[in-house]
Coordinates of C-alpha atoms in Angstrom, one line a residue:
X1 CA 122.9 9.4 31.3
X2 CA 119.7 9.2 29.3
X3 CA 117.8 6.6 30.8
X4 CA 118.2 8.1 34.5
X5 CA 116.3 11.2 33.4
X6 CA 112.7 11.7 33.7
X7 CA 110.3 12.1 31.6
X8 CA 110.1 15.8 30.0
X9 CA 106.1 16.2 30.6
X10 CA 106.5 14.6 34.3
X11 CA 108.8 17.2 35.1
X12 CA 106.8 19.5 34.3
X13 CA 103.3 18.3 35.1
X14 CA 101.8 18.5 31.6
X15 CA 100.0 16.0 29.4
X16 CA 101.8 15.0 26.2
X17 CA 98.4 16.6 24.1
X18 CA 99.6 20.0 26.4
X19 CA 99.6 23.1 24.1
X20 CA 102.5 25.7 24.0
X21 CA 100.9 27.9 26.7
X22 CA 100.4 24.9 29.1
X23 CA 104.1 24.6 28.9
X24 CA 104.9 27.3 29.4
X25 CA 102.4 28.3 32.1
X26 CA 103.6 24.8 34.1
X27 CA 107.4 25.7 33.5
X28 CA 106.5 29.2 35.3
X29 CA 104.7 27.9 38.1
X30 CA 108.1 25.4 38.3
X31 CA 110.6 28.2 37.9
X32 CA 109.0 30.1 40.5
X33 CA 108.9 27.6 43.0
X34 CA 112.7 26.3 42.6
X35 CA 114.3 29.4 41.7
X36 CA 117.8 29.5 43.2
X37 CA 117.8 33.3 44.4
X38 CA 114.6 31.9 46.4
X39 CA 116.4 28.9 47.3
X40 CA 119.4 30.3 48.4
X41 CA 121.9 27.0 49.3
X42 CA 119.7 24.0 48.3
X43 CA 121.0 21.9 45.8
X44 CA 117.9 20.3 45.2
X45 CA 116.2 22.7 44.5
X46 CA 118.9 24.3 42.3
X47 CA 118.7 20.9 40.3
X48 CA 115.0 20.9 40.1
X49 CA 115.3 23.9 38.4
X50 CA 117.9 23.1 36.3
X51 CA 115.8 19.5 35.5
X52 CA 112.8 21.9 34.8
X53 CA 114.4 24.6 32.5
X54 CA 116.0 21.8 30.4
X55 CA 112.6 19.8 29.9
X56 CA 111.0 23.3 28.8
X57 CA 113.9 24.0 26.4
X58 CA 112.5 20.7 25.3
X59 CA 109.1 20.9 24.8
X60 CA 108.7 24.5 24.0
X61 CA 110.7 23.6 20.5
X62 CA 108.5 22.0 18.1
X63 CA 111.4 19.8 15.9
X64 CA 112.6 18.8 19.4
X65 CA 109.5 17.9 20.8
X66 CA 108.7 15.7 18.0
X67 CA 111.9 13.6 18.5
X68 CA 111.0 13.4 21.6
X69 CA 107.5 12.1 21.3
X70 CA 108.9 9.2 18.9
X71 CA 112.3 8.0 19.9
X72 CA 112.2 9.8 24.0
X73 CA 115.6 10.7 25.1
X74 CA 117.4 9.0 22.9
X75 CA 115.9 10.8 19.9
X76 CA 117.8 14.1 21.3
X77 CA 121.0 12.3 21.2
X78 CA 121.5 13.6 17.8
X79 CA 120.2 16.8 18.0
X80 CA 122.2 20.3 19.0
X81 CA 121.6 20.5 22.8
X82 CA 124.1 23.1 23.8
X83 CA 125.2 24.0 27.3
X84 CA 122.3 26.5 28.9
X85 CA 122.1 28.7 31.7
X86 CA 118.6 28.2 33.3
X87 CA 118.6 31.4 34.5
X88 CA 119.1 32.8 31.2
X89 CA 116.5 31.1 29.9
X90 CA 114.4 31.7 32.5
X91 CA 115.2 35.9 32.1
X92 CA 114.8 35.5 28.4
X93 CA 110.9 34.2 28.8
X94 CA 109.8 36.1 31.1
X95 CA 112.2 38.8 32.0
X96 CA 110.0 41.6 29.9
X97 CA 107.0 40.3 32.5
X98 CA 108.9 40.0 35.2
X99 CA 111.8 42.0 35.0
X100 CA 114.3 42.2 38.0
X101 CA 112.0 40.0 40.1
X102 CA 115.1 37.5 41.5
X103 CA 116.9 40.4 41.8
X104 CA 119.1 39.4 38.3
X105 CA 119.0 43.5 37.2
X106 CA 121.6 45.7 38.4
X107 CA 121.0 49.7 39.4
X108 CA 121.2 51.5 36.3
X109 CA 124.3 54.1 37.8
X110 CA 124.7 58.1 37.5
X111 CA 121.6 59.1 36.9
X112 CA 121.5 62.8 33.9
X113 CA 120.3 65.9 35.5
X114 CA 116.4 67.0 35.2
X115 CA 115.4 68.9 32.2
X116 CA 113.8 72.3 32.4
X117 CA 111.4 74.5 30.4
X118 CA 111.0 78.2 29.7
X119 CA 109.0 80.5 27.8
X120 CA 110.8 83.1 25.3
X121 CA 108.3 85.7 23.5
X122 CA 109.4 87.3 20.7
X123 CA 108.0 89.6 17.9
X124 CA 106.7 88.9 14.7
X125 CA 110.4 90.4 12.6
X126 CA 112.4 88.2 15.3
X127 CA 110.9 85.1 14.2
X128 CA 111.2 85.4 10.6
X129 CA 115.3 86.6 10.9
X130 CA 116.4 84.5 14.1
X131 CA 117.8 86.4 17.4
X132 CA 119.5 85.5 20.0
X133 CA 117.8 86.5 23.6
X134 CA 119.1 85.5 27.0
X135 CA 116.8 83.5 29.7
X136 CA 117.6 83.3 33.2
X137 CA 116.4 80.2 34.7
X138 CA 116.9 79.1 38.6
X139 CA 118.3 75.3 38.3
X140 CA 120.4 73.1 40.8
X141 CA 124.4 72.9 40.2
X142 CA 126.5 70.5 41.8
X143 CA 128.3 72.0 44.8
X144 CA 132.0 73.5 44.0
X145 CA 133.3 72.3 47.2
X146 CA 132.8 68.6 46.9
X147 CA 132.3 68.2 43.5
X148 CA 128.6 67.0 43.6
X149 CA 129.4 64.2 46.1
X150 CA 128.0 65.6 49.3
X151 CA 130.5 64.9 51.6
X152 CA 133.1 67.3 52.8
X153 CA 136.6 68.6 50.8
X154 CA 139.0 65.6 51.3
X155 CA 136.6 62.8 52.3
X156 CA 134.6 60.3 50.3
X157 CA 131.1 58.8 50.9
X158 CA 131.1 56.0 52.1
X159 CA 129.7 52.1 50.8
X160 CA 126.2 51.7 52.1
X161 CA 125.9 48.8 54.6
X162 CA 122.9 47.8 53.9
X163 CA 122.6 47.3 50.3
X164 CA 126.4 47.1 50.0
X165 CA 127.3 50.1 47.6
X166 CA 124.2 48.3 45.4
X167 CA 121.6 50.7 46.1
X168 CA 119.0 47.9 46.1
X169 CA 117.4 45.5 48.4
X170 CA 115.8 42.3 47.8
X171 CA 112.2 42.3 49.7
X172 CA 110.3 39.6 50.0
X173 CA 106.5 39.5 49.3
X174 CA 104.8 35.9 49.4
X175 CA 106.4 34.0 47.0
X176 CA 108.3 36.9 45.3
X177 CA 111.6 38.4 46.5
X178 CA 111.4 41.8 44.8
X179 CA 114.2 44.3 44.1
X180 CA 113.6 47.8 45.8
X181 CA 115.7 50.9 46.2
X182 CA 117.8 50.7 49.4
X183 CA 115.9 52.7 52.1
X184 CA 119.2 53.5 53.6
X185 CA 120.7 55.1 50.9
X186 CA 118.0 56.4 48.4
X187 CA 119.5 54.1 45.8
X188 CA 123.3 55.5 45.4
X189 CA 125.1 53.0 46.9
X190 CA 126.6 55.3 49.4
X191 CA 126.1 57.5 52.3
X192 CA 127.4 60.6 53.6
X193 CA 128.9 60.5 57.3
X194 CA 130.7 63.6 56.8
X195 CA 128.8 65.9 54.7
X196 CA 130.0 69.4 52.6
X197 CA 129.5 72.2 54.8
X198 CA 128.3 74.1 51.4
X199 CA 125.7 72.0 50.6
X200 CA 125.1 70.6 53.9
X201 CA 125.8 67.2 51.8
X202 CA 123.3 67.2 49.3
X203 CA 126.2 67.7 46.8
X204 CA 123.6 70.4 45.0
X205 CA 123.3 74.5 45.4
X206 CA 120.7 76.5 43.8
X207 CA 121.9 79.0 41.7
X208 CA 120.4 81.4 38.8
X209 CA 121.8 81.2 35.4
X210 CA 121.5 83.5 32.5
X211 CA 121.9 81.3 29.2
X212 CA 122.0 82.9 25.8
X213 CA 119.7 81.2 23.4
X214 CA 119.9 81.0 19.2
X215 CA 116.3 81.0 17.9
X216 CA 116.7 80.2 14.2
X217 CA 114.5 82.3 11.5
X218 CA 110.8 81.1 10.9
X219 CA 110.0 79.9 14.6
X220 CA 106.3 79.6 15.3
X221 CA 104.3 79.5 18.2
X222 CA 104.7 76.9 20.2
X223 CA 107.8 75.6 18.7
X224 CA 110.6 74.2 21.2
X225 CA 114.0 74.3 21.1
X226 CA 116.6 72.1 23.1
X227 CA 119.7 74.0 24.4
X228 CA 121.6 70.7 25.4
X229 CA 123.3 71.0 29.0
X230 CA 121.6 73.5 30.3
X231 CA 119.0 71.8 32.3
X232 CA 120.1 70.5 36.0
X233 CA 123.1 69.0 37.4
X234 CA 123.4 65.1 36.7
X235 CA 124.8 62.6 39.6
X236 CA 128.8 62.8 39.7
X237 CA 130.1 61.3 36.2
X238 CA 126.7 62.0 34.8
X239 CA 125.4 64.6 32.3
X240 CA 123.4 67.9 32.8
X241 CA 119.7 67.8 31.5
X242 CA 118.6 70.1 28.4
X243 CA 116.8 73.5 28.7
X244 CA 113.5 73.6 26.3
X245 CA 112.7 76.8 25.6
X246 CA 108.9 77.1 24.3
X247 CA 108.0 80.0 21.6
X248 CA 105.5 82.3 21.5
X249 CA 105.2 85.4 18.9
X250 CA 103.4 88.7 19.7
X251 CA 100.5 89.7 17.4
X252 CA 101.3 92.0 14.7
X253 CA 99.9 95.0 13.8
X254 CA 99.9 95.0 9.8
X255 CA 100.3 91.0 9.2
X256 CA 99.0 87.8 10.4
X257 CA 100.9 84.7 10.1
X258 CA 99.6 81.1 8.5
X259 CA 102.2 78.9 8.7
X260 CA 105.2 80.7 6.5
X261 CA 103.0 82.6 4.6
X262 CA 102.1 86.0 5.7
X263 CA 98.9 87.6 5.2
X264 CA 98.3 91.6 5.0
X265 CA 95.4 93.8 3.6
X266 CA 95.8 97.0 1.4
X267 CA 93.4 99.4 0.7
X268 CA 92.9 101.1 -3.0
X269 CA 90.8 103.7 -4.2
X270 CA 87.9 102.5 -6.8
X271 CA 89.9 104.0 -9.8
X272 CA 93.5 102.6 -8.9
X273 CA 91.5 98.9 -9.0
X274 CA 89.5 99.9 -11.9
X275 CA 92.4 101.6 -14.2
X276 CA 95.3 99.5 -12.5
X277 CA 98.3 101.3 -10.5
X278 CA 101.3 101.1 -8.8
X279 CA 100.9 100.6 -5.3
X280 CA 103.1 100.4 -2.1
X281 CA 102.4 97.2 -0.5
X282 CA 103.9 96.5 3.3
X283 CA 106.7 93.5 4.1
X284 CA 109.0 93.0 6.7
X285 CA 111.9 94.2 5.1
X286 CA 110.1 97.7 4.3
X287 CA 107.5 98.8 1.3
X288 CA 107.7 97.1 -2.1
X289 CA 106.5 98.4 -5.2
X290 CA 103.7 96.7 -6.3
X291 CA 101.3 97.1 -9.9
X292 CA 98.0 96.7 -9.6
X293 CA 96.2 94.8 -12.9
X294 CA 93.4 96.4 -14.0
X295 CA 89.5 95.4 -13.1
X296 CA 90.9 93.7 -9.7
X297 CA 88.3 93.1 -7.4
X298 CA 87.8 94.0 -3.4
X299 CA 89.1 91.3 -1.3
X300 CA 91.4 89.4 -4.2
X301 CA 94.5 87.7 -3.2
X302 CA 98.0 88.9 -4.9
X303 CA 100.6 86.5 -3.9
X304 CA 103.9 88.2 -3.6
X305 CA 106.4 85.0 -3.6
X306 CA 109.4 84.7 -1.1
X307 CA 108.0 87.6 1.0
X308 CA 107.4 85.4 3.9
X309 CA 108.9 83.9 6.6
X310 CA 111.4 80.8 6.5
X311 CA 109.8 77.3 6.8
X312 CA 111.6 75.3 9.7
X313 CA 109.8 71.9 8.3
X314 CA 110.5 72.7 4.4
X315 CA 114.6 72.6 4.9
X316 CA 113.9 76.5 5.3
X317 CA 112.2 77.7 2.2
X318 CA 110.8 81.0 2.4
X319 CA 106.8 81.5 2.3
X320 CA 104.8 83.8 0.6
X321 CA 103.3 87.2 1.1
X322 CA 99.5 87.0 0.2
X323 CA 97.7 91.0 -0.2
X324 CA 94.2 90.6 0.2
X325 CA 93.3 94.1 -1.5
X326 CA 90.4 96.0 0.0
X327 CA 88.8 98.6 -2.4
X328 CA 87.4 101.7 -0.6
X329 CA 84.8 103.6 -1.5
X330 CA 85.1 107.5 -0.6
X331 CA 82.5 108.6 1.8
X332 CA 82.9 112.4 1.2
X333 CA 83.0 112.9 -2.4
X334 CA 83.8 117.0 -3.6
X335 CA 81.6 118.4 -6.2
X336 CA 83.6 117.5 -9.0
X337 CA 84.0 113.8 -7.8
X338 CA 80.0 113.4 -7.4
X339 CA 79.6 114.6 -11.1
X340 CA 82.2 112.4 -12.5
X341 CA 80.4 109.7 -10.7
X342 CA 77.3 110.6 -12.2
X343 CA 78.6 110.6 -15.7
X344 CA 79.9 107.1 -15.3
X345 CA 76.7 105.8 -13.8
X346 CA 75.4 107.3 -16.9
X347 CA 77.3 105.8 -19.2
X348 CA 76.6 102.6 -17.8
X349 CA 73.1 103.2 -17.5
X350 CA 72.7 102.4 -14.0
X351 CA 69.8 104.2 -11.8
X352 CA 71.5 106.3 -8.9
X353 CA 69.7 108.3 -6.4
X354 CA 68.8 112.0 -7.9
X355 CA 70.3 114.4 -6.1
X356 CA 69.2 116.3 -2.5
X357 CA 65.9 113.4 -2.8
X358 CA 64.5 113.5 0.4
X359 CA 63.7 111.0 2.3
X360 CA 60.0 111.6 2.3
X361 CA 59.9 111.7 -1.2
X362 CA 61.7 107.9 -1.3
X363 CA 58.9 107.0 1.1
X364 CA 55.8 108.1 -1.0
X365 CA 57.2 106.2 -4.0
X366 CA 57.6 103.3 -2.0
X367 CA 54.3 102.7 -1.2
X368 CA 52.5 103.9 -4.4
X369 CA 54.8 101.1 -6.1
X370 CA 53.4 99.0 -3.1
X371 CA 49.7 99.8 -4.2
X372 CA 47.3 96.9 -5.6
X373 CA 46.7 97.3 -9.5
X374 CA 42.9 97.0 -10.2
X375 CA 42.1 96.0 -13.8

């Protein structure tokens, strides 16, 4: 009945000017104390909590308090006080703090297999078409004569006496009973009293497994890519783990990668830049004609589109080709090359070095142009 309950901020040791924090930090220090699991057959206790959680559930809700304040228990009469589980309360406050502290959480079962991680190096054409190269990678499988369960062909593990088939233990510290993995059992719930004579019961054998992997056009360095179920063997009813395999592409001799565009440089003589030509210019796929405008300068960029490799983030588009053109200037010119270069220096009236000048006589005109004029 109402009037043989006590007052909500007596239960809980607060003043009725207590903030939401003071509450709450007094229902916690309650909760602690009268916890059932810590409590284990006192009734008192179990209604001391109960008295607590219901005076929190109180309190903590600001349209409720406020009835409260003004008309005490009576004013709740009214209100929509459903049937509660403390403890639920209690695990919904402070369960993400506290987590399996009263031992409410339960072992979280078959546990997936490891996952592993190899390196696959490819070249430079493999990357931008896809290929398919085999790894072999040593991993654990579960044994084939007792089906990953350790113990030997027509027996079963048996139930851990110690956690009883929990594969946790309560342990208390102070106050606190914490939840632990069961020493006796490493956590499964089980042991082994007559183990696989294969895999002298640890249910696993190391084996070495070649596993075909599809690397899809336009990988890059460093990329990774998930083969699912090829990692390590999971607990019984569990799943494998994944194999990452990590890229890397080999320098190449003619091109150099940015991203999906690749980047090459061609060489043309001074007249094929300064007439325009047809030129040959390198890809992947072989040599593509290419013409040259006229008047193009050394080190320009041509961009030659779709000549690249595919773009894994840009739903696969291809990139571009980019020729940085290099123009050369001969270093052994014939006779007749030397004079047609001397006409056009000519024509446009630019000062070249005379002919067989040597280099004394460059050095005498030096310094006389160095000399002091006198007026």
């Amino acid at each position: 009945m109402a009037g043989t309950k006590r007052d909500y901020y007596e239960v809980l040791g607060v003043a009725r000017e207590a903030g939401d924090e003071d509450v709450k930090r007094a229902y916690r220090k309650l909760a602690f104390e009268f916890h059932p699991d810590r409590n284990a057959g006192d009734e008192t206790a179990a209604e001391k909590f109960k008295e607590a959680t219901e005076a929190f559930e109180v309190l903590r809700d600001p349209d409720k308090r406020a009835r409260y304040d003004r008309y005490g228990h009576a004013g709740l009469n009214g209100a929509e006080m459903p049937d509660f589980d403390p403890r639920s309360v209690f695990q919904d406050l402070f369960g993400g703090i506290f987590g399996d502290l009263f031992g409410g959480g339960r072992r979280g079962g078959p546990q997936p297999g490891r996952d592993l991680q190899v390196g696959i190096e490819i070249d430079l054409v493999e990357a931008a078409r896809g290929t398919t190269k085999t790894v072999t990678i040593p991993r654990e499988e579960n044994c084939p004569d007792c089906k990953g369960s350790g113990a030997k062909r027509g027996t079963r593990p048996a139930e851990c006496r110690r956690c009883r088939g929990q594969g946790v233990v309560l342990m208390t510290q102070g106050i606190f009973r914490i939840q632990q993995t069961c020493p006796g059992c490493g956590g499964r719930g089980s042991v082994i009293t007559d183990p696989c004579g294969n895999c002298h019961g640890h249910g696993r054998i190391s084996v070495r497994r070649t596993v075909p992997v599809n690397l899809r056009p336009g990988m890059d360095n460093g990329d990774r890519m998930r083969v699912s179920g090829e990692g390590e063997a999971g607990d019984p009813g569990a799943p494998r783990g994944d194999l990452y395999c990590v890229i890397r592409v080999r320098e190449h001799p003619l091109f150099h990668r940015e991203g999906p565009n690749l980047i090459c440089q061609v060489p043309v003589t001074i007249s094929q830049a300064a007439l325009g030509a047809e030129i040959e210019v390198p890809t992947l796929d072989g040599p593509l004609k290419h013409t040259l405008k006229r008047g193009v300068q050394g080190h320009d960029v041509i961009r030659i589109s779709g000549r690249g490799l595919p773009n894994l983030r840009a739903g696969g588009r291809t990139g571009d080709l980019l020729v940085q053109v290099l123009v050369e200037t001969p270093r052994n010119l014939t006779k007749r090359q030397e004079e047609l270069f001397r006409e056009l220096a000519e024509i446009d009236q630019k000062n070249v070095s005379p002919e067989r000048k040597s280099f004394l006589d460059k050095l005498k005109e030096f310094f006389k142009a160095a000399e002091p004029k006198y007026p």
